[in-house]
CSV table of C-alpha atoms in Angstrom, one decimal:
chain,number,residue,atom,x,y,z
A,768,GLN,CA,5.0,16.5,17.0
A,769,VAL,CA,4.1,13.8,14.5
A,770,GLN,CA,1.1,13.2,13.4
A,771,LEU,CA,-0.5,10.5,11.6
A,772,VAL,CA,-3.6,10.1,9.7
A,773,GLU,CA,-4.7,5.9,8.8
A,774,SER,CA,-8.2,5.4,5.7
A,775,GLY,CA,-8.0,3.2,3.4
A,776,GLY,CA,-9.5,-0.4,5.5
A,777,GLY,CA,-12.2,-2.7,5.2
A,778,SER,CA,-13.8,-5.8,4.6
A,779,VAL,CA,-12.9,-7.4,1.3
A,780,GLN,CA,-13.3,-11.4,0.0
A,781,ALA,CA,-10.1,-13.4,-0.1
A,782,GLY,CA,-8.3,-11.8,-3.5
A,783,GLY,CA,-9.2,-8.6,-2.9
A,784,SER,CA,-7.5,-5.4,-3.1
A,785,LEU,CA,-7.3,-2.4,-0.5
A,786,ARG,CA,-5.1,0.2,0.0
A,787,LEU,CA,-4.2,2.3,3.3
A,788,SER,CA,-3.3,6.0,3.5
A,789,CYS,CA,-1.2,7.4,6.4
A,790,LYS,CA,-1.2,11.2,5.6
A,791,ALA,CA,1.6,12.0,8.7
A,792,SER,CA,2.5,15.5,9.5
A,793,GLY,CA,4.1,18.1,12.2
A,794,TYR,CA,7.8,16.6,11.6
A,795,THR,CA,10.4,18.5,10.0
A,796,SER,CA,12.9,17.6,7.2
A,797,GLY,CA,15.5,14.6,7.1
A,798,ASN,CA,15.6,10.7,6.6
A,799,VAL,CA,12.1,9.6,8.4
A,800,CYS,CA,11.5,5.8,7.7
A,801,MET,CA,7.4,5.5,7.4
A,802,GLY,CA,6.3,2.0,7.5
A,803,TRP,CA,3.2,0.1,8.3
A,804,PHE,CA,2.2,-2.7,11.5
A,805,ARG,CA,-0.1,-4.8,11.2
A,806,GLN,CA,-1.8,-5.8,14.7
A,807,ALA,CA,-4.1,-9.2,15.1
A,808,PRO,CA,-6.4,-10.4,18.5
A,809,ALA,CA,-4.3,-12.5,20.3
A,810,LYS,CA,-1.4,-12.5,18.1
A,811,GLY,CA,2.0,-10.1,18.7
A,812,ARG,CA,2.7,-7.2,15.9
A,813,GLU,CA,4.4,-7.4,12.2
A,814,GLY,CA,6.1,-5.4,10.9
A,815,VAL,CA,4.7,-5.7,7.1
A,816,ALA,CA,6.7,-2.8,5.2
A,817,ALA,CA,8.7,0.8,5.0
A,818,VAL,CA,10.2,2.6,3.8
A,819,ASP,CA,13.0,5.7,3.8
A,820,THR,CA,11.9,8.8,2.9
A,821,GLY,CA,14.8,10.2,1.2
A,822,ALA,CA,16.7,6.7,-0.5
A,823,GLY,CA,13.6,5.4,-1.6
A,824,ASN,CA,14.7,1.5,0.2
A,825,THR,CA,11.9,-0.6,1.4
A,826,TYR,CA,11.6,-3.4,3.7
A,827,TYR,CA,8.2,-6.1,3.1
A,828,ALA,CA,7.9,-9.0,6.1
A,829,ASP,CA,8.3,-12.5,4.2
A,830,SER,CA,4.6,-12.6,4.5
A,831,VAL,CA,3.8,-10.4,2.1
A,832,LYS,CA,6.2,-9.6,-0.4
A,833,GLY,CA,4.8,-9.5,-3.5
A,834,ARG,CA,1.5,-9.2,-2.4
A,835,PHE,CA,1.5,-5.6,-0.5
A,836,THR,CA,3.9,-2.7,-2.4
A,837,ILE,CA,4.5,0.3,-0.5
A,838,SER,CA,4.5,4.1,-1.9
A,839,ILE,CA,5.4,7.6,-1.2
A,840,GLU,CA,3.7,10.5,-2.2
A,841,SER,CA,7.0,13.7,-1.0
A,842,ALA,CA,4.7,16.5,-2.0
A,843,GLU,CA,1.8,15.2,0.9
A,844,ASN,CA,3.5,13.6,3.0
A,845,THR,CA,1.2,10.7,2.6
A,846,VAL,CA,2.4,6.3,2.0
A,847,TYR,CA,0.6,3.7,0.7
A,848,LEU,CA,0.3,0.8,0.8
A,849,GLN,CA,-1.5,-0.9,-2.2
A,850,MET,CA,-2.6,-4.6,-0.8
A,851,ASN,CA,-3.5,-7.2,-3.4
A,852,SER,CA,-3.8,-10.9,-3.0
A,853,LEU,CA,-5.3,-10.8,0.4
A,854,LYS,CA,-6.0,-13.7,2.9
A,855,PRO,CA,-7.5,-13.9,5.6
A,856,GLU,CA,-4.4,-14.3,7.9
A,857,ASP,CA,-3.9,-10.5,6.2
A,858,SER,CA,-6.9,-9.1,9.5
A,859,GLY,CA,-6.0,-7.3,11.6
A,860,MET,CA,-5.6,-3.9,12.4
A,861,TYR,CA,-3.0,-1.9,10.3
A,862,TYR,CA,-1.5,0.9,11.7
A,863,CYS,CA,1.1,3.5,10.4
A,864,ALA,CA,3.6,4.9,12.3
A,865,VAL,CA,7.3,6.9,11.8
A,866,VAL,CA,11.1,6.4,12.8
A,867,ARG,CA,12.9,10.0,12.2
A,868,GLY,CA,16.3,8.8,11.3
A,869,GLY,CA,15.2,5.1,10.8
A,870,ASN,CA,16.3,2.4,8.2
A,871,SER,CA,13.7,0.3,6.3
A,872,ASN,CA,16.1,-2.7,6.6
A,873,SER,CA,15.0,-2.3,10.7
A,874,TRP,CA,11.4,-1.8,10.8
A,875,PRO,CA,10.6,-5.2,12.7
A,876,LEU,CA,12.9,-4.1,15.2
A,877,TYR,CA,11.7,-1.1,15.7
A,878,VAL,CA,8.2,-2.5,15.7
A,879,GLU,CA,8.8,-5.4,18.3
A,880,GLY,CA,10.8,-3.3,20.3
A,881,HIS,CA,7.8,-0.6,20.3
A,882,THR,CA,10.7,2.1,19.9
A,883,LEU,CA,8.2,3.9,16.9
A,884,ASP,CA,8.6,7.4,17.0
A,885,ALA,CA,5.0,8.2,16.7
A,886,ARG,CA,2.2,6.0,14.9
A,887,GLY,CA,-1.6,6.3,13.7
A,888,GLN,CA,-5.0,5.2,15.4
A,889,GLY,CA,-4.6,2.6,12.7
A,890,THR,CA,-7.6,1.3,10.4
A,891,LEU,CA,-9.3,-2.2,10.7
A,892,VAL,CA,-9.5,-5.0,7.5
A,893,THR,CA,-10.8,-8.0,7.6
A,894,VAL,CA,-10.7,-10.1,4.9
A,895,SER,CA,-12.5,-13.2,4.7
A,896,SER,CA,-12.5,-16.6,3.1
């Protein structure tokens, strides 16, 4: 069973940066799509970014393109989300999630369709203006 443990959330002022980490365990070899989604109070889920662990293809939501970067450290089964130029609207709970055999281009569909194979407990990001 896949287990995901996030870390790195916190509070920053607008324009600041944070780096989220997600360590995965319990899945066998083969392509896995790993990524992040967020949810703010009274808002729906938004798939923020994802990466295909095999091919390295990435997906970014339009709202974060140019500001967020997803990367993977395969040897440590860890995915990172570097978030720069943070805005108050980036605030929310950030979750790491995985789809076995998935495709990063389909990340929004996995997130909105609740078809993720596993997700972590989440880490809170608060950006003040």
